[in-house]
mmCIF file with all atom_site columns, C-alpha atoms in Angstrom:
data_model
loop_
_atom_site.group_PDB
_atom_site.id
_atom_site.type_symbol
_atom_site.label_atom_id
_atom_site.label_alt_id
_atom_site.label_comp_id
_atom_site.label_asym_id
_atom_site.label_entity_id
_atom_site.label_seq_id
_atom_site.pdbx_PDB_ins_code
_atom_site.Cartn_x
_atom_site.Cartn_y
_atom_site.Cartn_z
_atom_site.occupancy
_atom_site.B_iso_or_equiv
_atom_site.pdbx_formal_charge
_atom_site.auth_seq_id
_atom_site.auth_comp_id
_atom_site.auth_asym_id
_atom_site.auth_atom_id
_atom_site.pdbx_PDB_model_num
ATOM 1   C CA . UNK A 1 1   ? -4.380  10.312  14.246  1.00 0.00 ? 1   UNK A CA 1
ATOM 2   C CA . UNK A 1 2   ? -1.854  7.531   12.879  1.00 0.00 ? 2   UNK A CA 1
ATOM 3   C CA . UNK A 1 3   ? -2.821  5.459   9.958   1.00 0.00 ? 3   UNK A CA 1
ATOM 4   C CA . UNK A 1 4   ? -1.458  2.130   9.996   1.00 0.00 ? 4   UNK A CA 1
ATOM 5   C CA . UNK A 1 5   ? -0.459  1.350   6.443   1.00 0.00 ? 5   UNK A CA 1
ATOM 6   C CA . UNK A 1 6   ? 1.523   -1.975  5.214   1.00 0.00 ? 6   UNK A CA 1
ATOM 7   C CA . UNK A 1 7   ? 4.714   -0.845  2.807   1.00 0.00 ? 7   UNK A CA 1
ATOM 8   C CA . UNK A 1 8   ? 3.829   -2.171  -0.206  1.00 0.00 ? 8   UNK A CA 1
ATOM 9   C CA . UNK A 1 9   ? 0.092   0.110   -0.144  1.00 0.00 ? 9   UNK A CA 1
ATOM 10  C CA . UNK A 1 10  ? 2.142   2.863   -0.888  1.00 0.00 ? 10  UNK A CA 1
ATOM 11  C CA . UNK A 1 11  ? 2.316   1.558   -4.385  1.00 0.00 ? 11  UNK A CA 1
ATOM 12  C CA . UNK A 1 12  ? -1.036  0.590   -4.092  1.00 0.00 ? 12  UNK A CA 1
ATOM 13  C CA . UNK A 1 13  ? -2.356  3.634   -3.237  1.00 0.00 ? 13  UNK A CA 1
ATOM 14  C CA . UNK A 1 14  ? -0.801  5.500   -6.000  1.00 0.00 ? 14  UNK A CA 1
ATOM 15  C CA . UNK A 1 15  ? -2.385  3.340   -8.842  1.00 0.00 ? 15  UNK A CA 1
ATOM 16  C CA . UNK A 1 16  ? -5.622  3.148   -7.308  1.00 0.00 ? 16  UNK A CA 1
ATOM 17  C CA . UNK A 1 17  ? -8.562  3.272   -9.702  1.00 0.00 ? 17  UNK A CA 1
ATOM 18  C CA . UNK A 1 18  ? -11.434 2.568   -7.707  1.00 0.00 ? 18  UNK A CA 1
ATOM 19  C CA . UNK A 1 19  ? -11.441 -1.291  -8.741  1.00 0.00 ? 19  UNK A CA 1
ATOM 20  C CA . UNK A 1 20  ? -10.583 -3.837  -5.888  1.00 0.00 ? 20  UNK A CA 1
ATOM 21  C CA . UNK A 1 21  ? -11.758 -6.689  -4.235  1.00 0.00 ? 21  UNK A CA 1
ATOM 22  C CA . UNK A 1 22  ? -15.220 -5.939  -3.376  1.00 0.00 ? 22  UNK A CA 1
ATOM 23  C CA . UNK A 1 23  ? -17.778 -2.568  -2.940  1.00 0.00 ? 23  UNK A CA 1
ATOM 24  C CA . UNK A 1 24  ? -16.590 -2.044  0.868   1.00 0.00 ? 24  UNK A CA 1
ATOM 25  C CA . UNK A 1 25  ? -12.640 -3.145  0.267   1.00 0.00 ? 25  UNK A CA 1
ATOM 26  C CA . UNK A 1 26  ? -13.619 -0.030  -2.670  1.00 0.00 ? 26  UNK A CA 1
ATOM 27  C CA . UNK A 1 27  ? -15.102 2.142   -0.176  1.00 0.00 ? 27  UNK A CA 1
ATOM 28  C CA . UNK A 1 28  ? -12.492 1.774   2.650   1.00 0.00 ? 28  UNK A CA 1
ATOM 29  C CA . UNK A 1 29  ? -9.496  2.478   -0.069  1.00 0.00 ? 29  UNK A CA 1
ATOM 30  C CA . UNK A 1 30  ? -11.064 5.285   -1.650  1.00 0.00 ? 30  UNK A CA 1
ATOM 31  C CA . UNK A 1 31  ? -11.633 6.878   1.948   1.00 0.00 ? 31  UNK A CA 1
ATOM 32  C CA . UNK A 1 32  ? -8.229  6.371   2.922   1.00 0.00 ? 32  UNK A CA 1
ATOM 33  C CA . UNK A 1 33  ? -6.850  7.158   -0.299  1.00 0.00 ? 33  UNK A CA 1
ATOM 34  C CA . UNK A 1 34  ? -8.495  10.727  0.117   1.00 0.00 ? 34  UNK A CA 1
ATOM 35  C CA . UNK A 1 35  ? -7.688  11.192  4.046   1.00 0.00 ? 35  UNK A CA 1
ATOM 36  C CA . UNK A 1 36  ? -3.963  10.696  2.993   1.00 0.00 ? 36  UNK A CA 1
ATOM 37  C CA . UNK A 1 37  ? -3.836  12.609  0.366   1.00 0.00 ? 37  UNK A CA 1
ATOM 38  C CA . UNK A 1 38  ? -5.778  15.782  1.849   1.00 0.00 ? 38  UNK A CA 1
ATOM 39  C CA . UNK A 1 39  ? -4.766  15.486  5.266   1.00 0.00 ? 39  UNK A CA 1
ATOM 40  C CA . UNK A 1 40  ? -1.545  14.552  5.113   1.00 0.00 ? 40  UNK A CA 1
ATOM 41  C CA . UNK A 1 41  ? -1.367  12.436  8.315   1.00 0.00 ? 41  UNK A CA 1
ATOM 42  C CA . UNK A 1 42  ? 1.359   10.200  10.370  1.00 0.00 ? 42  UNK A CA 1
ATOM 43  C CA . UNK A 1 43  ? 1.226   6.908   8.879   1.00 0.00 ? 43  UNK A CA 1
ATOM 44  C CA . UNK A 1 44  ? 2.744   3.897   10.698  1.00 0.00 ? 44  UNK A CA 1
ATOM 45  C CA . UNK A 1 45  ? 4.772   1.281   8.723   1.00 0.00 ? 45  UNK A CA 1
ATOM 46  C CA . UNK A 1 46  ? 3.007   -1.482  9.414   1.00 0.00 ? 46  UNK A CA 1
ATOM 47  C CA . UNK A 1 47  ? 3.472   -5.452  9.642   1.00 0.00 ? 47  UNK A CA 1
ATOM 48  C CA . UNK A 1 48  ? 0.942   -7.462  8.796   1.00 0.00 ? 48  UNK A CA 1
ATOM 49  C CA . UNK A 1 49  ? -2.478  -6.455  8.104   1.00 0.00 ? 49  UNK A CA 1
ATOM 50  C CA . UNK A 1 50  ? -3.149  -2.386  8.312   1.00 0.00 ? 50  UNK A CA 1
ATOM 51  C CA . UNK A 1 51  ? -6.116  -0.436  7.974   1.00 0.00 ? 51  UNK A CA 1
ATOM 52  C CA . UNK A 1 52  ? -6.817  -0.851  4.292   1.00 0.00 ? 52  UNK A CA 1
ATOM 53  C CA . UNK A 1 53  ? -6.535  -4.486  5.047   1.00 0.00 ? 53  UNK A CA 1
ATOM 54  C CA . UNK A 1 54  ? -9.653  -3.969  7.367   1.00 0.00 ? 54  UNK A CA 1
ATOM 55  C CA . UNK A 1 55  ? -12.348 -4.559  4.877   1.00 0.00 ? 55  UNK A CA 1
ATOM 56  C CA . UNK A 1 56  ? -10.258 -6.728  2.373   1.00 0.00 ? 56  UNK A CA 1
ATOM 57  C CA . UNK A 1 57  ? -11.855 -10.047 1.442   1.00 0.00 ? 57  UNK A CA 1
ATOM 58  C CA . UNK A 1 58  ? -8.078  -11.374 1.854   1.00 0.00 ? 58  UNK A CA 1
ATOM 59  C CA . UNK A 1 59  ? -8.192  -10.430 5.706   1.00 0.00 ? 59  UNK A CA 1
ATOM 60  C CA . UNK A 1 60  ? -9.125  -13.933 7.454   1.00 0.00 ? 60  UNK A CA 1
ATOM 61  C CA . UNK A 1 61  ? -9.155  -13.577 10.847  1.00 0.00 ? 61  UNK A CA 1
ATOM 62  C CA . UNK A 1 62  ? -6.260  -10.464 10.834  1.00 0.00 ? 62  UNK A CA 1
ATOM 63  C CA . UNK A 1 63  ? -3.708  -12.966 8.830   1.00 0.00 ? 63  UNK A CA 1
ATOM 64  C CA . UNK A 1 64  ? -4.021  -12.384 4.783   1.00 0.00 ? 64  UNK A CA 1
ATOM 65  C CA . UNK A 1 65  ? -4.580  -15.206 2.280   1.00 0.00 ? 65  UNK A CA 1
ATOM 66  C CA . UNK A 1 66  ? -1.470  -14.057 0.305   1.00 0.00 ? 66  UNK A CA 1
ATOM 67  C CA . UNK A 1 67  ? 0.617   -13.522 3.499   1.00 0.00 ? 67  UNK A CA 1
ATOM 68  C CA . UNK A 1 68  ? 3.910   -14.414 1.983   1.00 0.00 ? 68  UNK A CA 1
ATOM 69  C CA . UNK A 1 69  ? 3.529   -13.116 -1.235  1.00 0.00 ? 69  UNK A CA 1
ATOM 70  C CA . UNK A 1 70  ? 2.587   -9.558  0.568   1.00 0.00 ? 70  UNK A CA 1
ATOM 71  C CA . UNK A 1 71  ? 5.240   -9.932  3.282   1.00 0.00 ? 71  UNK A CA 1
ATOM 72  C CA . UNK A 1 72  ? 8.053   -10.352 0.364   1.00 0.00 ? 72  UNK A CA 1
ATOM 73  C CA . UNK A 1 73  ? 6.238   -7.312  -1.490  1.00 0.00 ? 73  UNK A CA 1
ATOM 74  C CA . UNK A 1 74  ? 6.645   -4.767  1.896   1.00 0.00 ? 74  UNK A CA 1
ATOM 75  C CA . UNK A 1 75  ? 10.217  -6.419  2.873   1.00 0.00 ? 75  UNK A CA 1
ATOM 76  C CA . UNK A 1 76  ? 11.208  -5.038  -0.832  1.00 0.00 ? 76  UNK A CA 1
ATOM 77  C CA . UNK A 1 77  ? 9.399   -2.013  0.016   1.00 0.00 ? 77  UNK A CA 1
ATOM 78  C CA . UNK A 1 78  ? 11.318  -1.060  2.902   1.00 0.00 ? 78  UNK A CA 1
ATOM 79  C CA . UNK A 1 79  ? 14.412  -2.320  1.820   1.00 0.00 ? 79  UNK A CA 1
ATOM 80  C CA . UNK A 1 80  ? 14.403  -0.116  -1.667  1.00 0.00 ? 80  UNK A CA 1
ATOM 81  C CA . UNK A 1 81  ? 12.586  3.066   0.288   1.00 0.00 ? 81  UNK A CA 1
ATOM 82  C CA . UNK A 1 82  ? 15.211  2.515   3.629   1.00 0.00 ? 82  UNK A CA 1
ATOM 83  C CA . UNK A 1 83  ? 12.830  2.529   6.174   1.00 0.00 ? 83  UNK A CA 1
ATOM 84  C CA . UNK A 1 84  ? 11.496  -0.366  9.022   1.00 0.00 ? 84  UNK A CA 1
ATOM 85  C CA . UNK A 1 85  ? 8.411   -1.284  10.471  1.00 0.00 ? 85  UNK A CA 1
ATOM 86  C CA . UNK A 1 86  ? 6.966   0.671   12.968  1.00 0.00 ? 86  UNK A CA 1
ATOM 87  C CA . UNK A 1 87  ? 8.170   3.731   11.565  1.00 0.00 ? 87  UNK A CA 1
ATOM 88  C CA . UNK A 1 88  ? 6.329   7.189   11.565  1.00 0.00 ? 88  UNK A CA 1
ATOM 89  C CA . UNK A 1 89  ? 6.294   9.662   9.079   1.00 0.00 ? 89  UNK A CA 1
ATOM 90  C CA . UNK A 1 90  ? 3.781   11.818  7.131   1.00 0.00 ? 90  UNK A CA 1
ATOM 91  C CA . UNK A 1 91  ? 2.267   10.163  4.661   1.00 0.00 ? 91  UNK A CA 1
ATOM 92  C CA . UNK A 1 92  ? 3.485   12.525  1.749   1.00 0.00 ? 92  UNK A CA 1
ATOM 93  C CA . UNK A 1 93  ? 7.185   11.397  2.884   1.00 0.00 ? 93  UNK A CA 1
ATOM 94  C CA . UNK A 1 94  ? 6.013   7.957   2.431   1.00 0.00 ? 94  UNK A CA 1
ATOM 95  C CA . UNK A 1 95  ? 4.277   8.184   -0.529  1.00 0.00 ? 95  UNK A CA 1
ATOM 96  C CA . UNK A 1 96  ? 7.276   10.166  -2.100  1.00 0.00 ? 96  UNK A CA 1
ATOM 97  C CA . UNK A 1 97  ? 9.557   7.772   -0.841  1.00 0.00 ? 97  UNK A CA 1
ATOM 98  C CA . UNK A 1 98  ? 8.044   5.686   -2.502  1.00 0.00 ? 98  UNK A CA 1
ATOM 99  C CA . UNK A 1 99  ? 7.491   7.282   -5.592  1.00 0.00 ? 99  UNK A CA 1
ATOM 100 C CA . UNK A 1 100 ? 11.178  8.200   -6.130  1.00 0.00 ? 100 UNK A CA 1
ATOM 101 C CA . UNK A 1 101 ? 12.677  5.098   -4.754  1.00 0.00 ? 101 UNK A CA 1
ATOM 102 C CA . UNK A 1 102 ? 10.317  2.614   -6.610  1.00 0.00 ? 102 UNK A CA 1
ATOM 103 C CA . UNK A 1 103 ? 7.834   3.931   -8.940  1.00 0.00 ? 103 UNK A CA 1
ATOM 104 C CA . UNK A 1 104 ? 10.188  6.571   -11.080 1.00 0.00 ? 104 UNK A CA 1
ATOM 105 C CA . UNK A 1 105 ? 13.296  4.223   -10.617 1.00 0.00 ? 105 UNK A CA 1
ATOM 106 C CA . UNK A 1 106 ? 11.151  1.038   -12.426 1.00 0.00 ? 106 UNK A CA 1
ATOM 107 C CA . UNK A 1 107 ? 11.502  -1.146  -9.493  1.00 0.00 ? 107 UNK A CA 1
ATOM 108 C CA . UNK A 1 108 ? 7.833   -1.880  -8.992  1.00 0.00 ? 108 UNK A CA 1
ATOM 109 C CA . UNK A 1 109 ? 7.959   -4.356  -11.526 1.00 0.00 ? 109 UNK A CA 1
ATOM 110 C CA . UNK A 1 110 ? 10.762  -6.447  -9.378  1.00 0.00 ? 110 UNK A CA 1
ATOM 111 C CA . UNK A 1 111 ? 8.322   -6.186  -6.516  1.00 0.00 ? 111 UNK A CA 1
ATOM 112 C CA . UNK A 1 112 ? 5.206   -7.021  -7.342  1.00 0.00 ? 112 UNK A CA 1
ATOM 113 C CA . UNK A 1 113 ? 4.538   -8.407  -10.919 1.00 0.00 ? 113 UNK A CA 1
ATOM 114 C CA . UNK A 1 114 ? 3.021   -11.143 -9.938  1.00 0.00 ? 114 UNK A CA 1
ATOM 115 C CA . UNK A 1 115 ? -0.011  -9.498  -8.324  1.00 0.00 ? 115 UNK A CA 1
ATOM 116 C CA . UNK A 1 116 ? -3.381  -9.550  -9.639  1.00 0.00 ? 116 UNK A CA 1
ATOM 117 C CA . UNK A 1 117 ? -4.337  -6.383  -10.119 1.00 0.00 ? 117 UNK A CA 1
ATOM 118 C CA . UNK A 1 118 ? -0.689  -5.750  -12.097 1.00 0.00 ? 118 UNK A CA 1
ATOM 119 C CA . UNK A 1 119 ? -2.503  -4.765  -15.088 1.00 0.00 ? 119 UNK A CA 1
ATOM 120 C CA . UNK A 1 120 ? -3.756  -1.622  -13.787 1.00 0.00 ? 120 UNK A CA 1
ATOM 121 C CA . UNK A 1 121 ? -0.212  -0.706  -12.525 1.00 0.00 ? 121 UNK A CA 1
ATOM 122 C CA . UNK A 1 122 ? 1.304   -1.761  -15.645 1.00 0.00 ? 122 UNK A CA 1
ATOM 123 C CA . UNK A 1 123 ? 1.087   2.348   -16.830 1.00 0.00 ? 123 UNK A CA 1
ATOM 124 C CA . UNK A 1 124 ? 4.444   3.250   -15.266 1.00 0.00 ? 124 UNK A CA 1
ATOM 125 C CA . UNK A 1 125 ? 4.420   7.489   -14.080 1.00 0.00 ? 125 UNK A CA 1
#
């Protein structure tokens, strides 16, 4: 099993509260959320929308609402983590990655302040 997961979610999926869009966008992140972080299994860097993005009120038609906002958040993503899309790793590499590289450095700021849900990031680890 691969789970196809967009660069920036890795910082999503670290803060993640159990608020979101909707009941199902909660639902769907809170499953994956738990598969990843029990199971431990290949994730594929992703461009454009991934599996969290499946029940996402943002998702129209497979192309997001906030499309270059989100592509600007994963290009910093990769760039500060050094990886490209398509790649495949376990998901703890990823998610330390991007816990070292970004969210203990105090670069998430720089990459995504302007989201919405910034407030309930704003608690740096």
């Amino acid at each position: 099993m691969i789970i196809h997961l967009r660069p920036h979610h890795g910082m999503c999926l670290y803060y993640f509260q159990g608020k979101g869009y909707s009941g199902e966008f909660v639902r769907n992140m809170s499953e994956y959320k738990h598969l990843l972080e029990t199971e431990n299994p290949l994730v594929q860097i992703t461009e454009g929308m991934d599996d969290l993005c499946a029940k996402c009120p943002n998702n129209r038609d497979g192309i997001c609402t906030s499309q270059e906002k989100v592509l600007a958040y994963d290009s910093a993503v990769l760039d500060a983590c050094g990886l490209s899309f398509r790649t495949v790793l376990p998901y703890n590499d990823f998610s330390e990655l991007v816990q070292e590289e970004i969210l203990l450095s105090g670069k998430r700021r720089q990459i995504c302040a302007d989201c919405q849900w910034n407030l309930l990031c704003s608690a740096e680890p």
